[in-house]
PDB file of C-alpha atoms and ligand atoms in Angstrom:
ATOM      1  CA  UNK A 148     -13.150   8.067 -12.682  1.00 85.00           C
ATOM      2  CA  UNK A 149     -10.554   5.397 -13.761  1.00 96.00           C
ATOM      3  CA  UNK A 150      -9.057   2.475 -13.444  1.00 98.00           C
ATOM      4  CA  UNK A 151      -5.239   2.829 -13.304  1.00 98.00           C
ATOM      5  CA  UNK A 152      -2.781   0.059 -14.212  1.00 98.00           C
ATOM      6  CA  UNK A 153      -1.544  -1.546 -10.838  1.00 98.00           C
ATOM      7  CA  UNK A 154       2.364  -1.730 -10.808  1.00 98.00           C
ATOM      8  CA  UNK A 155       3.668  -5.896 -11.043  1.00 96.00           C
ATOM      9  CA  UNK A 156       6.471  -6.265  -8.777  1.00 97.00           C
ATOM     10  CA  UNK A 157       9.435  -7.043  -9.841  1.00 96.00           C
ATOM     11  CA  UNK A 158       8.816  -3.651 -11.382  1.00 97.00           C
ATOM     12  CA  UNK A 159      11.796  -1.040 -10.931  1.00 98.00           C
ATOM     13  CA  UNK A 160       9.126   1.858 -10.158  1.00 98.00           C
ATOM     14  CA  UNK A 161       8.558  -0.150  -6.486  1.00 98.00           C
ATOM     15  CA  UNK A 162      11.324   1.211  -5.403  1.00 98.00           C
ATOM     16  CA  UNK A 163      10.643   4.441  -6.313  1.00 98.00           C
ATOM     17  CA  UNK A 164      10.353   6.935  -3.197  1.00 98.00           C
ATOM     18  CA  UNK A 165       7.564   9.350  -2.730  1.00 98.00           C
ATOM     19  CA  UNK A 166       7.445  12.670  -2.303  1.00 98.00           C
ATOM     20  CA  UNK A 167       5.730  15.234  -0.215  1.00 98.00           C
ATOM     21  CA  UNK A 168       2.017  16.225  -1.262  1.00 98.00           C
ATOM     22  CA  UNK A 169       2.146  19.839  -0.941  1.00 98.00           C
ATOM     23  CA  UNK A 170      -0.900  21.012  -3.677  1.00 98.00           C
ATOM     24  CA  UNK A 171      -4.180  19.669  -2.184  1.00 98.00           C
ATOM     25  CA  UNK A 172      -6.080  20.371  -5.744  1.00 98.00           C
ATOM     26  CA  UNK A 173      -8.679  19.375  -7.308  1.00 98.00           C
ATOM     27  CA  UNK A 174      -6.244  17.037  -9.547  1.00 98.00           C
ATOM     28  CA  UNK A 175      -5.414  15.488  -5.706  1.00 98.00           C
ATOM     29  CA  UNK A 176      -8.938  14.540  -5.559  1.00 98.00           C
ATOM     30  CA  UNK A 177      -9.215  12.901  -9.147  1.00 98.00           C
ATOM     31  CA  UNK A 178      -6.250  10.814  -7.739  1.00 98.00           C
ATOM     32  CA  UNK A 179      -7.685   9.594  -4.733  1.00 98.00           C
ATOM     33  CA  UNK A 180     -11.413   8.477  -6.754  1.00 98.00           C
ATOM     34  CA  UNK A 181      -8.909   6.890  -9.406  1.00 98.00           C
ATOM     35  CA  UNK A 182      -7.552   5.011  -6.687  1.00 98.00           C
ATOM     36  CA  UNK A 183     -10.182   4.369  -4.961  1.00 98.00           C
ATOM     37  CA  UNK A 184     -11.615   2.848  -7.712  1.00 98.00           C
ATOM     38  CA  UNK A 185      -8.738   0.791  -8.669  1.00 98.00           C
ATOM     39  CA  UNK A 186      -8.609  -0.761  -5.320  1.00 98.00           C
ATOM     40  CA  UNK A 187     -11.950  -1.676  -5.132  1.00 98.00           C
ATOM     41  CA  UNK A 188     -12.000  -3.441  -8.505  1.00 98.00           C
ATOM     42  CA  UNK A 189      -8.538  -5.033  -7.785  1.00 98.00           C
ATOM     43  CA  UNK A 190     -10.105  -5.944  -4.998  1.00 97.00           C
ATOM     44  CA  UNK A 191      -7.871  -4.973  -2.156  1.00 98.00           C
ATOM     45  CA  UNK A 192      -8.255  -3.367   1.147  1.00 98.00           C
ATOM     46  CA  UNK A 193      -5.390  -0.493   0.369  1.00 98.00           C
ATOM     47  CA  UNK A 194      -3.398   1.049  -2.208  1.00 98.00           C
ATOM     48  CA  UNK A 195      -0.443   3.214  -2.397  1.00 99.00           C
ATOM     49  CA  UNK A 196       0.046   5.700  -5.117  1.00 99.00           C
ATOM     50  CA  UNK A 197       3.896   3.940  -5.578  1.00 99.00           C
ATOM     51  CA  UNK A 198       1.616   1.373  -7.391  1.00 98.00           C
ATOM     52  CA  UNK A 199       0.016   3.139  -9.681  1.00 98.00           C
ATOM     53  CA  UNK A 200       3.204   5.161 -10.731  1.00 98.00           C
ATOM     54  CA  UNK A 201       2.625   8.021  -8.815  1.00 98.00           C
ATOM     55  CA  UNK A 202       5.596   9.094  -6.396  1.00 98.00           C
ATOM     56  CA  UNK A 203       3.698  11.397  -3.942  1.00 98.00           C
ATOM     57  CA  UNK A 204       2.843  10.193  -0.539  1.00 99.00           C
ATOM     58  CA  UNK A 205      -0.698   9.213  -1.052  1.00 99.00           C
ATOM     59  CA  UNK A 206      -2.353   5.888   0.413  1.00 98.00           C
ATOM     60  CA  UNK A 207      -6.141   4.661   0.067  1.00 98.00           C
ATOM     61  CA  UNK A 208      -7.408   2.255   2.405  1.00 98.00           C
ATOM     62  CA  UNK A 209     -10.947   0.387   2.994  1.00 98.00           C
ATOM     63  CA  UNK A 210     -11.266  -2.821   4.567  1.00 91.00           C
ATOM     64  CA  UNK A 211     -15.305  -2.069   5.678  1.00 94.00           C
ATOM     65  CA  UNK A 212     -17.212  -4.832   4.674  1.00 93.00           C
ATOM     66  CA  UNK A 213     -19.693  -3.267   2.575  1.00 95.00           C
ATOM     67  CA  UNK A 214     -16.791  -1.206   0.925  1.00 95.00           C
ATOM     68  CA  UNK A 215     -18.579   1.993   1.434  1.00 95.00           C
ATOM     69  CA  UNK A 216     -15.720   3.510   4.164  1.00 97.00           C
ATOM     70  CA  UNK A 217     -13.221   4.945   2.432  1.00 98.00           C
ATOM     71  CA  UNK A 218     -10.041   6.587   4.161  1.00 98.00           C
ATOM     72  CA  UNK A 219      -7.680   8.806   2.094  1.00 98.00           C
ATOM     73  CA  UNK A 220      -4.115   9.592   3.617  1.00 98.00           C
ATOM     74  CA  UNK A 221      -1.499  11.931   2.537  1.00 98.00           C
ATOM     75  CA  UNK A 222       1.873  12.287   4.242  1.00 99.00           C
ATOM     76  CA  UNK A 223       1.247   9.831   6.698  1.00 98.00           C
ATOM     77  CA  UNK A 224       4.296   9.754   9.670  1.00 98.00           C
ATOM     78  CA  UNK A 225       4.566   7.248  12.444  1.00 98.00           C
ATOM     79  CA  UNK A 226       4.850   9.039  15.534  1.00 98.00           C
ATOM     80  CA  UNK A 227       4.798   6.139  17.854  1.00 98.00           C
ATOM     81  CA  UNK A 228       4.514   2.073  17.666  1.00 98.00           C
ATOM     82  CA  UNK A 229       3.918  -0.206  20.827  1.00 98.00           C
ATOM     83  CA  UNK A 230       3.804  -3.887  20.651  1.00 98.00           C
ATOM     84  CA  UNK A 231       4.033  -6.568  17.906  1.00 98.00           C
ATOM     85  CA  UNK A 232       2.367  -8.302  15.341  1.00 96.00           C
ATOM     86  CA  UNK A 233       2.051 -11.093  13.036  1.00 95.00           C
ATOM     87  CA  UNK A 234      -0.295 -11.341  10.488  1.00 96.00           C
ATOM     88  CA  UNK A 235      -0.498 -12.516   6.782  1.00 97.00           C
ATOM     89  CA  UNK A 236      -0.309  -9.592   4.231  1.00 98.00           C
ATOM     90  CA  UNK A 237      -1.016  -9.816   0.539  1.00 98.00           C
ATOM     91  CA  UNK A 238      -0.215  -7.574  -2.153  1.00 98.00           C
ATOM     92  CA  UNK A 239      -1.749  -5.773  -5.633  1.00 98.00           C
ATOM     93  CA  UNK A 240       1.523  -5.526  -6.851  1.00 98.00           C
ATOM     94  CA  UNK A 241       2.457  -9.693  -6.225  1.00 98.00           C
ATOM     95  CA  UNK A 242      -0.686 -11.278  -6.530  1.00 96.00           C
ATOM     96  CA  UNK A 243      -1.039 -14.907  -4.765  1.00 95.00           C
ATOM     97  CA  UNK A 244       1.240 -14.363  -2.903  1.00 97.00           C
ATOM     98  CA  UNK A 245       0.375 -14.236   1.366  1.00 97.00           C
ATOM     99  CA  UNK A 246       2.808 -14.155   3.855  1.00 97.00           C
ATOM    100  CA  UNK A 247       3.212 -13.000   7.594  1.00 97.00           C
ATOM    101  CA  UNK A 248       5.339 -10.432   8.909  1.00 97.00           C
ATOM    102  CA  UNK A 249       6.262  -9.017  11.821  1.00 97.00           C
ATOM    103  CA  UNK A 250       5.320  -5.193  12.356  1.00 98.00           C
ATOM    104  CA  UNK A 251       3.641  -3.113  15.214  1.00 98.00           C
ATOM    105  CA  UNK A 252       0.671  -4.401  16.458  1.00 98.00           C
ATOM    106  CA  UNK A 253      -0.565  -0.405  17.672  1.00 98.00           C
ATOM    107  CA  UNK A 254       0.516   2.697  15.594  1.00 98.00           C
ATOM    108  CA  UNK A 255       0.241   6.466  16.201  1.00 98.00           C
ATOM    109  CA  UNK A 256       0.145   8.560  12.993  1.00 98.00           C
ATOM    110  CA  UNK A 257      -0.093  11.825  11.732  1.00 98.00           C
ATOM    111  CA  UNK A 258      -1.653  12.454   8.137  1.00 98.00           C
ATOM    112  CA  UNK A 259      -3.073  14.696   6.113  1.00 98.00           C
ATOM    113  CA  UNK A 260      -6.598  14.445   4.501  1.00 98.00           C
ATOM    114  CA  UNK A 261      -7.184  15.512   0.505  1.00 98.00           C
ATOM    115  CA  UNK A 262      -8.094  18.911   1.695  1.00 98.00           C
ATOM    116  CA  UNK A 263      -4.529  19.342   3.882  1.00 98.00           C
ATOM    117  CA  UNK A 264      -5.901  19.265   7.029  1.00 98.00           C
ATOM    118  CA  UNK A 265      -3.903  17.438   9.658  1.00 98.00           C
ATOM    119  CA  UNK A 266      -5.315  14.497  11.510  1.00 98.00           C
ATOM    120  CA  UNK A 267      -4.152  11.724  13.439  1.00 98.00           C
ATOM    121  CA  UNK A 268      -4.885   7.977  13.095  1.00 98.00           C
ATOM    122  CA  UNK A 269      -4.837   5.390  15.872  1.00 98.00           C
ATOM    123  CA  UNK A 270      -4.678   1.824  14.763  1.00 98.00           C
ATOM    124  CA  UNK A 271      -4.126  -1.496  15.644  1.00 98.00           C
ATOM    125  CA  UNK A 272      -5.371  -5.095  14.003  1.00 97.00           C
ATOM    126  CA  UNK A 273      -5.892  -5.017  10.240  1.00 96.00           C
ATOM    127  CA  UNK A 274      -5.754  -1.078  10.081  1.00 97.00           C
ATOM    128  CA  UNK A 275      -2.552  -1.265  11.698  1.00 98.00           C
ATOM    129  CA  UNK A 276      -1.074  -3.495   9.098  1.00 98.00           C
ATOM    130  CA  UNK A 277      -2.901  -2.199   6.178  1.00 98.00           C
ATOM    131  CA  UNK A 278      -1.270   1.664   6.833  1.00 98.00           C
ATOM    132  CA  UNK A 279       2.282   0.548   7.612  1.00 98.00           C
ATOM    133  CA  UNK A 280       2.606  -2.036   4.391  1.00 98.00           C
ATOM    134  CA  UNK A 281       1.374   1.097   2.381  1.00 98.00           C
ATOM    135  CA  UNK A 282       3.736   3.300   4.234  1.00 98.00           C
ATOM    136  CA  UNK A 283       6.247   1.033   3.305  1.00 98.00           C
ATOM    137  CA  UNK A 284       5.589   1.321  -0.558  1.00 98.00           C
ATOM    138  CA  UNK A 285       5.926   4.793  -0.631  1.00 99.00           C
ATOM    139  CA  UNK A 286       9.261   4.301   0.514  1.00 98.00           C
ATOM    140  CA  UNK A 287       9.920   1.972  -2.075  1.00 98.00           C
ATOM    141  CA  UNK A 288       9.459  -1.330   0.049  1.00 98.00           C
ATOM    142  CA  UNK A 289       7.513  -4.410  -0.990  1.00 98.00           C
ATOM    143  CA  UNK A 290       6.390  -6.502   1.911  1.00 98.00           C
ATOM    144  CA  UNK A 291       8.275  -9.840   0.539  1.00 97.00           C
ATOM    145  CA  UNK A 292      11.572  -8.042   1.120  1.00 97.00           C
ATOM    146  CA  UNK A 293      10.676  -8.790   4.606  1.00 97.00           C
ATOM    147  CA  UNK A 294      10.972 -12.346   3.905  1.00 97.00           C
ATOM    148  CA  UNK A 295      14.213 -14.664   3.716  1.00 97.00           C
ATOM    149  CA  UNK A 296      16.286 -14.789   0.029  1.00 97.00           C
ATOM    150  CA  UNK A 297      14.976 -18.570  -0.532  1.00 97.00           C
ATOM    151  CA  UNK A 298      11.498 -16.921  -0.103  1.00 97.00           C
ATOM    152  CA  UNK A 299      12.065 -14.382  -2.870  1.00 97.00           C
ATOM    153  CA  UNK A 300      14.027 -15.679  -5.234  1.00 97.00           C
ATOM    154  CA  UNK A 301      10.651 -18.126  -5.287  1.00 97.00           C
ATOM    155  CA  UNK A 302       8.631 -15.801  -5.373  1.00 97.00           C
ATOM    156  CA  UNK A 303      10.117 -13.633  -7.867  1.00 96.00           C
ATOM    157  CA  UNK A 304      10.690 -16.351 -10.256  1.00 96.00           C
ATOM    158  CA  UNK A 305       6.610 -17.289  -9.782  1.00 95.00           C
ATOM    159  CA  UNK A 306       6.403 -13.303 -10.854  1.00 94.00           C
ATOM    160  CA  UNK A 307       8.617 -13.443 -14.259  1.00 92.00           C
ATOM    161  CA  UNK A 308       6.939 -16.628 -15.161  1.00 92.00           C
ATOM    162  CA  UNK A 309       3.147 -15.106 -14.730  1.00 90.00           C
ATOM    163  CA  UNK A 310       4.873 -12.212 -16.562  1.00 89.00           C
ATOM    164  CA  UNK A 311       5.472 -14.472 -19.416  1.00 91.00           C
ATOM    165  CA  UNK A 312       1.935 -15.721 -19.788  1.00 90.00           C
ATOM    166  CA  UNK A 313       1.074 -12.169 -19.599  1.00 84.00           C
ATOM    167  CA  UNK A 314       2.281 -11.516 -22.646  1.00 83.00           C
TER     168      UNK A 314
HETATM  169  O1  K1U B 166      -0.918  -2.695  -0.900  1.00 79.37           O
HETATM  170  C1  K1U B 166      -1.598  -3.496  -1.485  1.00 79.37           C
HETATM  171  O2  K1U B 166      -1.142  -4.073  -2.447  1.00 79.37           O
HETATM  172  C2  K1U B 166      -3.001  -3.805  -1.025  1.00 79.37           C
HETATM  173  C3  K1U B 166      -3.079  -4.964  -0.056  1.00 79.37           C
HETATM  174  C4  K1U B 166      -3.183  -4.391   1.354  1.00 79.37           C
HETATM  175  C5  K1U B 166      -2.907  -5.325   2.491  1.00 79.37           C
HETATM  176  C6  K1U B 166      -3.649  -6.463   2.697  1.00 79.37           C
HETATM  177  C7  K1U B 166      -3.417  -7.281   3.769  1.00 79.37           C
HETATM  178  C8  K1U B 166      -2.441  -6.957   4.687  1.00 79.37           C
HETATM  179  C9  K1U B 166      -1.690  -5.827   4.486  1.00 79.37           C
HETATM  180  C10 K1U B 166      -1.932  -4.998   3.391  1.00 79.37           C
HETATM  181  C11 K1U B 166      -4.311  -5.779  -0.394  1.00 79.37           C
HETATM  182  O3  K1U B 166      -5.391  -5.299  -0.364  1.00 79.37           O
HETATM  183  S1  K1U B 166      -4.070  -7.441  -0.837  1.00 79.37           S
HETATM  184  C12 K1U B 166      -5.735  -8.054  -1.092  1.00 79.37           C
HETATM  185  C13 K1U B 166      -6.490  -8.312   0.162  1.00 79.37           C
HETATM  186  O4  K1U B 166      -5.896  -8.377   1.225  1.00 79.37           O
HETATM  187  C14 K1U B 166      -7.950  -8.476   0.138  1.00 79.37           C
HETATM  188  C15 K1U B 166      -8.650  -8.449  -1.035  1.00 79.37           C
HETATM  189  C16 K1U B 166     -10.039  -8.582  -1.030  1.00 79.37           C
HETATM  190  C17 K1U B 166     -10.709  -8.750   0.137  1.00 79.37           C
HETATM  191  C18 K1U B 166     -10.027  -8.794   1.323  1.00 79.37           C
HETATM  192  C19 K1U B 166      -8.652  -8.639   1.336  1.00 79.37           C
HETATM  193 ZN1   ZN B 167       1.152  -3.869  -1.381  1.00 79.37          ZN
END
């Protein structure tokens, strides 16, 4: 296993959108521990393969508390949302920063698991969140593009300027 380089928004690849996984191989799998393991040593509760520089629709999630409950998801589709909620989201790709945004408090969605076999996820809370600010980076979305310009331009000049030190 590996750990992969996580993606630093305001990284052009973000915006990248994902494509179909339509080979559930044994190089899927290899993906999905590489992953795993990356999110786990981030830490983080989820982790889209957008941020690791892979465009295929691929999202890991955990948010057990002992960390021993993973959930691998590949071509994950919303097929239906009901109610609304508001809770603070952080990100592996912009790190300090936490903000709340408005998305559906209950989700319906269809996925595949690393072998190709269809399932369906029902989720609300944390969960909820967790799979639809994934969804949203494999369509190229970061969550602070939610937030108002003031917001961002803050936020992205906090980003160049850890960049900097980076270096
Ligand atoms: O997509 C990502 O960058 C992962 C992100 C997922 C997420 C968290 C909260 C709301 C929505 C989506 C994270 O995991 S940020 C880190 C984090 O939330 C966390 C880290 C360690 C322990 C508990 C939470
Ligand atoms: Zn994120």
């Amino acid at each position: 296993m590996a750990i992969l380089k996580i993606l630093q928004y305001p990284d052009e690849r973000l915006h990248l959108v994902a494509s179909r996984v339509d080979v559930f191989d044994d190089a899927l799998k290899t993906l999905v521990a590489d992953m795993l393991e990356t999110m786990y040593a981030a830490p983080g509760i989820g982790l889209a393969a957008t941020q690791v520089d892979v465009q295929k629709q691929l999202i890991v999630i955990d948010f057990s508390e002992n960390r021993n409950d993973p959930l691998a998801i590949a071509n994950p589709r919303i097929i239906s949302t009901s109610g609304k909620s508001t809770l603070e989201e952080g990100c592996l790709s912009v790190p300090g920063i936490y903000e709340t945004v408005d998305r559906a408090e209950n989700i319906l969605v269809e996925a595949q698991d690393i072998e190709g076999k269809f399932f369906e996820i029902k989720a609300d809370g944390l969960l909820s969140v967790c799979i639809q600010h994934e969804m949203d980076h494999l369509k190229g979305r970061v969550f602070i593009e939610y937030l108002s310009r003031l917001k961002q331009t803050r936020i992205l000049a906090r980003m160049k300027k850890l960049a900097r030190e980076r270096m």
